[in-house]
PDB file of C-alpha atoms in Angstrom:
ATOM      1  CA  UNK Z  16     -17.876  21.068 -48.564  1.00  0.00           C
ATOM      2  CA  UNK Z  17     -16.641  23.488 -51.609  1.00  0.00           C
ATOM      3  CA  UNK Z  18     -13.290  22.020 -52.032  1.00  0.00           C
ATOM      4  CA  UNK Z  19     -10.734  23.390 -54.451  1.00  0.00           C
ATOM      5  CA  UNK Z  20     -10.289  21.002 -56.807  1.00  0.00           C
ATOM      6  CA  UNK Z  21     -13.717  19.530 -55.949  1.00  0.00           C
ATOM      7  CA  UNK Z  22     -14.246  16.755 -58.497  1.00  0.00           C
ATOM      8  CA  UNK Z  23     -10.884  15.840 -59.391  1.00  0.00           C
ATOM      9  CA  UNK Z  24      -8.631  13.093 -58.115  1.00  0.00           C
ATOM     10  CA  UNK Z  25      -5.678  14.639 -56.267  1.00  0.00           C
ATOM     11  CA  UNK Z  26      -3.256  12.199 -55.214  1.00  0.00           C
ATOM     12  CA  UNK Z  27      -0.172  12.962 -53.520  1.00  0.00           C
ATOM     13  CA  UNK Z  28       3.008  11.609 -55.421  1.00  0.00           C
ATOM     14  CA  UNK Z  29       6.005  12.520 -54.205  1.00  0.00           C
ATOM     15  CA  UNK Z  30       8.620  15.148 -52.300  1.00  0.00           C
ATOM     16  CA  UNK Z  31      11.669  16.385 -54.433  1.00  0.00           C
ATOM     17  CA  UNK Z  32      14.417  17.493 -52.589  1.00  0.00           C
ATOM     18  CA  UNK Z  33      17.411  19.346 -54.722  1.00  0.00           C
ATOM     19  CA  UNK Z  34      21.423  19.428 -54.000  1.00  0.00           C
ATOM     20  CA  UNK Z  35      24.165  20.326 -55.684  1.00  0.00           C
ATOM     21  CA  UNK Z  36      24.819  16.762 -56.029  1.00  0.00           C
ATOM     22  CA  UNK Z  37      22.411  14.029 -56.198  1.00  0.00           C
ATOM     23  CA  UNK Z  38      25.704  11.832 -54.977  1.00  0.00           C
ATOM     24  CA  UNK Z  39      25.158  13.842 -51.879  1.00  0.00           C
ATOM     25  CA  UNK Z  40      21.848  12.799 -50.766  1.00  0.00           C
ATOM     26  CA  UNK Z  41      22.224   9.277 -51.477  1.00  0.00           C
ATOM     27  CA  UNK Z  42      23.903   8.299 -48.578  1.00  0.00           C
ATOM     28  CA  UNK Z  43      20.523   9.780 -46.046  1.00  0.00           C
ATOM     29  CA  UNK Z  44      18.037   8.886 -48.902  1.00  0.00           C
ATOM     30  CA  UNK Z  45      19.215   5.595 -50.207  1.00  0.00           C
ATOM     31  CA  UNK Z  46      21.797   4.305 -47.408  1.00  0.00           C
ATOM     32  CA  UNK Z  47      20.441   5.357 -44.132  1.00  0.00           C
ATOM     33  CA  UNK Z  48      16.160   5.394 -45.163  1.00  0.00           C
ATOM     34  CA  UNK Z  49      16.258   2.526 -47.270  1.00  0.00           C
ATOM     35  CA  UNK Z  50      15.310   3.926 -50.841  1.00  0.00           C
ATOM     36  CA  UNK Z  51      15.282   2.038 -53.931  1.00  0.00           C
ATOM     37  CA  UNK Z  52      15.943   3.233 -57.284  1.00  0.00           C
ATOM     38  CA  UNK Z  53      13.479   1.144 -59.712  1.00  0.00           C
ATOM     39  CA  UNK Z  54      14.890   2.417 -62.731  1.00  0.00           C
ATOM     40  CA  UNK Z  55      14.552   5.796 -64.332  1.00  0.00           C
ATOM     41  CA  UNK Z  56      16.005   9.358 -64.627  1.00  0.00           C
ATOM     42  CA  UNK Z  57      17.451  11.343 -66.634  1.00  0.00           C
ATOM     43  CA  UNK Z  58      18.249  14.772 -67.477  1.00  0.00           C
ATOM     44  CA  UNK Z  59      16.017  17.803 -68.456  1.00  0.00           C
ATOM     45  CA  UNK Z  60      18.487  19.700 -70.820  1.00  0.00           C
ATOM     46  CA  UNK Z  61      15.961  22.352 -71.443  1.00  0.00           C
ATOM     47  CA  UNK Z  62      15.658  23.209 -67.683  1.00  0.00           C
ATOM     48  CA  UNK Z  63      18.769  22.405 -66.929  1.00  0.00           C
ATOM     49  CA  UNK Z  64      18.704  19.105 -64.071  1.00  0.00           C
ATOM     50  CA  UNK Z  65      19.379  15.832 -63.674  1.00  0.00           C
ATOM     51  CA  UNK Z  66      16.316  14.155 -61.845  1.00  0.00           C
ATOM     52  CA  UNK Z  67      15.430  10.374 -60.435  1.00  0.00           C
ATOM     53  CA  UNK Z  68      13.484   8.868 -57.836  1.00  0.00           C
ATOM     54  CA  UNK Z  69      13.792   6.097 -55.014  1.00  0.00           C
ATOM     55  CA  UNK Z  70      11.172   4.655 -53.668  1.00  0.00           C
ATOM     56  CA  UNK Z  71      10.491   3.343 -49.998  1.00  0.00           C
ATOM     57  CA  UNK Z  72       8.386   0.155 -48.597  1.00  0.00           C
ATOM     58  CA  UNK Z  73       5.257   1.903 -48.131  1.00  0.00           C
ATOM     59  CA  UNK Z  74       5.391   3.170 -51.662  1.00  0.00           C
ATOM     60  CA  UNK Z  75       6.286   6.677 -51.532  1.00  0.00           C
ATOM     61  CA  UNK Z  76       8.835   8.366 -53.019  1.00  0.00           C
ATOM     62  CA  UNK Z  77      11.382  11.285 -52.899  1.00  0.00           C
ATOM     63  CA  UNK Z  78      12.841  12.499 -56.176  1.00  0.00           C
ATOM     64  CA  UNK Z  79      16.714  13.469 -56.182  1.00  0.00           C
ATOM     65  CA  UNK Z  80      17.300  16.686 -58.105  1.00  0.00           C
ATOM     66  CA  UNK Z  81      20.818  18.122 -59.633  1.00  0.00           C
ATOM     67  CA  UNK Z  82      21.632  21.540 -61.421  1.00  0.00           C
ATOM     68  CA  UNK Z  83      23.511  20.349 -64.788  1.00  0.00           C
ATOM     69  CA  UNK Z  84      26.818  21.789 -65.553  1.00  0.00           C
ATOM     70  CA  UNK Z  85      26.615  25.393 -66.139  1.00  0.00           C
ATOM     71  CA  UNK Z  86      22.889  25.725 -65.383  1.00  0.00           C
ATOM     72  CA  UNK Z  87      20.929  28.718 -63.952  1.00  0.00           C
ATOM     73  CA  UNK Z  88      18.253  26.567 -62.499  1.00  0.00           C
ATOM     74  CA  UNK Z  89      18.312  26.058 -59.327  1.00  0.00           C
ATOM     75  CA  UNK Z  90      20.671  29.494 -58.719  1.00  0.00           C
ATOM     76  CA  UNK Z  91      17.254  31.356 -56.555  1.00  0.00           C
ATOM     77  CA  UNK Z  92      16.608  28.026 -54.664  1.00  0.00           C
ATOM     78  CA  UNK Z  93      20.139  27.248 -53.993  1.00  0.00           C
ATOM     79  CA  UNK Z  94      20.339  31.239 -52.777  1.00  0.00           C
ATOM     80  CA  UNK Z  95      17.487  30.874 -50.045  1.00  0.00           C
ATOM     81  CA  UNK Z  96      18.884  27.755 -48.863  1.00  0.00           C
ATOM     82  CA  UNK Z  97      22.313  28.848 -48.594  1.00  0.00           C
ATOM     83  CA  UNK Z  98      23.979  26.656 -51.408  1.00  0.00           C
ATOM     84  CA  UNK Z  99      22.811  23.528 -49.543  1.00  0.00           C
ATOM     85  CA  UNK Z 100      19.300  22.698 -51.000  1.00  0.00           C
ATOM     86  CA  UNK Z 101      16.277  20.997 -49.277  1.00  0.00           C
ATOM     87  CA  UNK Z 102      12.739  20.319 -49.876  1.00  0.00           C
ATOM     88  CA  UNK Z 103      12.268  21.534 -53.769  1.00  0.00           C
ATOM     89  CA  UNK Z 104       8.366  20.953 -54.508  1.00  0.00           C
ATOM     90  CA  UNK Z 105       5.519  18.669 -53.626  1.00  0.00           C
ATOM     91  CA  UNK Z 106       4.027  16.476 -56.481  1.00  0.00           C
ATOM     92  CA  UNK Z 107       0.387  16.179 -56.580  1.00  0.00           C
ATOM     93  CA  UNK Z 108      -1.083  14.346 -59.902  1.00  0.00           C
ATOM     94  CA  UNK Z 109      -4.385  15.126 -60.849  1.00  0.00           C
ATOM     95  CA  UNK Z 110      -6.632  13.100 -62.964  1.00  0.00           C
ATOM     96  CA  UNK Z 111      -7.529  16.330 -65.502  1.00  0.00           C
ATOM     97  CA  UNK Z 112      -4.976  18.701 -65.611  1.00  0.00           C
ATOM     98  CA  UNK Z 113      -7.414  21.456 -67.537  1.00  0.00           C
ATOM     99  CA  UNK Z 114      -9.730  20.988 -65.048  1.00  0.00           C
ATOM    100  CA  UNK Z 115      -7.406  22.430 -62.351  1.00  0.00           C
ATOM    101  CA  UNK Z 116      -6.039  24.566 -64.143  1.00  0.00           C
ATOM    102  CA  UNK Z 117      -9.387  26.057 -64.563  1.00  0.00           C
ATOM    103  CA  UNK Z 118     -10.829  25.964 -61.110  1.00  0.00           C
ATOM    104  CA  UNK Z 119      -7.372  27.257 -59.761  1.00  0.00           C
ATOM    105  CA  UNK Z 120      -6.992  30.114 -62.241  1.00  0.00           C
ATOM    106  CA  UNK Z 121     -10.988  30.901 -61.689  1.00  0.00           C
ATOM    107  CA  UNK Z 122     -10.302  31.268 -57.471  1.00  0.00           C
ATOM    108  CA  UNK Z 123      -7.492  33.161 -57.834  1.00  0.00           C
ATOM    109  CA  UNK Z 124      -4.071  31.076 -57.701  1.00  0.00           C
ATOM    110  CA  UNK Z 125      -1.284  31.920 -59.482  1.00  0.00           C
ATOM    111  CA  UNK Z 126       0.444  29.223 -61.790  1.00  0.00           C
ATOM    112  CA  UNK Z 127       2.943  28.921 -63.796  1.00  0.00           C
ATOM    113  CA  UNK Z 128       5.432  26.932 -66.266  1.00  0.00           C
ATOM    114  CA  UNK Z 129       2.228  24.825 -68.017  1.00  0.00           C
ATOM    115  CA  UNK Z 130       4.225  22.416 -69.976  1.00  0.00           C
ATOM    116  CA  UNK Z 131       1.576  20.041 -72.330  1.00  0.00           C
ATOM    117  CA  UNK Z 132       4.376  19.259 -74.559  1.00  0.00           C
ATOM    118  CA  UNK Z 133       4.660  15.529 -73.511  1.00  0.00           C
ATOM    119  CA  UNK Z 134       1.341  13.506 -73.521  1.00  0.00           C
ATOM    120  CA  UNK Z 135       3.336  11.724 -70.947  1.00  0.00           C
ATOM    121  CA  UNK Z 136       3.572  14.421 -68.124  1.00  0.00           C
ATOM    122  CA  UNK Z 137       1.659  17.383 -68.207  1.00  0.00           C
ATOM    123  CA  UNK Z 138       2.535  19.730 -65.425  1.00  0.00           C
ATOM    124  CA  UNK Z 139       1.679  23.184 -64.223  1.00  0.00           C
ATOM    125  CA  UNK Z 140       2.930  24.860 -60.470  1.00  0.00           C
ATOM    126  CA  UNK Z 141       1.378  26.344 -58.379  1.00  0.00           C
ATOM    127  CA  UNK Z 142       3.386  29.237 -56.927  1.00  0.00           C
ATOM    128  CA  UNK Z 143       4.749  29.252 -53.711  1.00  0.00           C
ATOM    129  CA  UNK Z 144       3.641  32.423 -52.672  1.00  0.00           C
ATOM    130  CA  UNK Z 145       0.230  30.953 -52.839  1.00  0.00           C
ATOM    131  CA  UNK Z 146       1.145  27.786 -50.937  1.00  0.00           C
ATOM    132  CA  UNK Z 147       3.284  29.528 -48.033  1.00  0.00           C
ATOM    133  CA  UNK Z 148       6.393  29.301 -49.688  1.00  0.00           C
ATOM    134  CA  UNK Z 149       6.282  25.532 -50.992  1.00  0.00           C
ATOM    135  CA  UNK Z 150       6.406  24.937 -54.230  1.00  0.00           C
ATOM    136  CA  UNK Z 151       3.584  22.149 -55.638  1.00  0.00           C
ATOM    137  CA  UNK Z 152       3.488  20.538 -58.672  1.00  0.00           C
ATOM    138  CA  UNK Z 153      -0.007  19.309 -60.044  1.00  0.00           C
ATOM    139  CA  UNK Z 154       0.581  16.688 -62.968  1.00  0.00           C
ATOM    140  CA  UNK Z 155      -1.511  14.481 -64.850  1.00  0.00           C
ATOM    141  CA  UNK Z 156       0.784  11.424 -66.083  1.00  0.00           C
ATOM    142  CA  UNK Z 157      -0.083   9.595 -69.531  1.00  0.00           C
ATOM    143  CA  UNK Z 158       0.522   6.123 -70.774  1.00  0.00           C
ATOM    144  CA  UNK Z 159       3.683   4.850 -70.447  1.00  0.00           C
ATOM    145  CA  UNK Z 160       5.001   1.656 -72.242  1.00  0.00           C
ATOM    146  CA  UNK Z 161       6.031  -1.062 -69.625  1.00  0.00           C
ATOM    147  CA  UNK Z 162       8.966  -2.221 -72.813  1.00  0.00           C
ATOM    148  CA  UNK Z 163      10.660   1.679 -72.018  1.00  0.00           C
ATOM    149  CA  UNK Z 164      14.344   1.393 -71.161  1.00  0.00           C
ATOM    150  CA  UNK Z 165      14.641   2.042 -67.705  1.00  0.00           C
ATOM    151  CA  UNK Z 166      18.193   3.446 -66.559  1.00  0.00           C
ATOM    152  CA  UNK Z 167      19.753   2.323 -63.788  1.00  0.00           C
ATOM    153  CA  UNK Z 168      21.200   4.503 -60.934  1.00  0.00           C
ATOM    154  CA  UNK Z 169      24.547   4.003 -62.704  1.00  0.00           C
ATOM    155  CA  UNK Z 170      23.240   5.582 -65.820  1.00  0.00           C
ATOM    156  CA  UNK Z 171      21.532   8.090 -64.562  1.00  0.00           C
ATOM    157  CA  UNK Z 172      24.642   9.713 -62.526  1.00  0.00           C
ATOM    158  CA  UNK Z 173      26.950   8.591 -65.349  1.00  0.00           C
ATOM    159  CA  UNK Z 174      24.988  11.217 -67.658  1.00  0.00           C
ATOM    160  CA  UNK Z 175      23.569   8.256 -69.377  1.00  0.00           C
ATOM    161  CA  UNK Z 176      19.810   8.383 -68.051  1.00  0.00           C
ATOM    162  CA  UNK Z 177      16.795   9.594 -70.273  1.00  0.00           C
ATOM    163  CA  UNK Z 178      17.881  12.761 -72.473  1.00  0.00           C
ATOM    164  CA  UNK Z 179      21.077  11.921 -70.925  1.00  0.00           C
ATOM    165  CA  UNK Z 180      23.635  14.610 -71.437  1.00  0.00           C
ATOM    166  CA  UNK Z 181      26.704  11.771 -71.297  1.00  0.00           C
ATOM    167  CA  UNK Z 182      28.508  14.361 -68.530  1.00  0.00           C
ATOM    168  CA  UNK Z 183      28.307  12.323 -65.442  1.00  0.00           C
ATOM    169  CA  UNK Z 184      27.049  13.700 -62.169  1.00  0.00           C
ATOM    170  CA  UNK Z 185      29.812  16.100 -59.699  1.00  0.00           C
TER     171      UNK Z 185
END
């Protein structure tokens, strides 16, 4: 069979699902589903969001997403969902990033938003025009040191979390 990404390990990671407020979702996917926040989070200033992630027994995970103060970023999402938010992108990490770039670029797909800058997450999207309208995220995660401060869910929403802005969440 002439797979895709033939080759490469493609391993789904998690679901990201974007709000307003990230104080909003906690209460279906923390209180009522049972997620745990294992440390982590922070804010992309660059991009403009506040990000972390809970995980569930089985081991998956949703990510929490948040538009920072006066940010543009999630203005197209938020206007197809009607200021409410939902599903933002699928996370798929992939074992070579160039590698799927390659083949994907090669067959066609558009991509966008390569970001190499952090040996620590590399990322490129796939667009959703290609993927009926969902958004998928292929990333190849580096080495991480196990010492790293983790933030709690405190810090995180207090502003305090990785790149932490220090303006807590809405």
């Amino acid at each position: 069979m002439d797979l895709e990404l033939d080759g490469l390990e493609v391993t789904f990671d998690h679901t990201a699902v974007a709000a307003p407020r990230i104080r909003d979702l906690l209460p279906i996917y923390r209180d009522l589903l049972g997620g745990r926040h294992l440390g982590g989070g922070g804010d992309n200033l660059a991009a403009g969001y506040r990000t972390l992630q809970l995980s569930y027994a089985n081991g998956s995970k949703v990510e929490l997403m948040e538009p920072l103060a006066d940010s543009t970023f999630f203005d197209s999402f938020f206007e197809l969902t009607r200021a409410r938010g939902g599903v933002h992108h699928l996370n798929f990490h992939v074992n070579d990033l160039t590698a799927a770039v390659a083949r994907l670029t090669a067959r066609g797909y558009r991509l966008y938003g390569l970001d190499r800058s952090d040996p620590r997450w590399q990322e490129v999207f796939l667009h959703p025009k290609e993927a009926h309208g969902v958004l998928i995220q292929l990333a190849q995660p580096g080495p991480w040191d196990a010492a790293d401060w983790r933030p709690t869910l405190e810090d995180v929403l207090a502003g305090r979390g990785r790149s932490g802005n220090g303006v807590p969440s809405p």
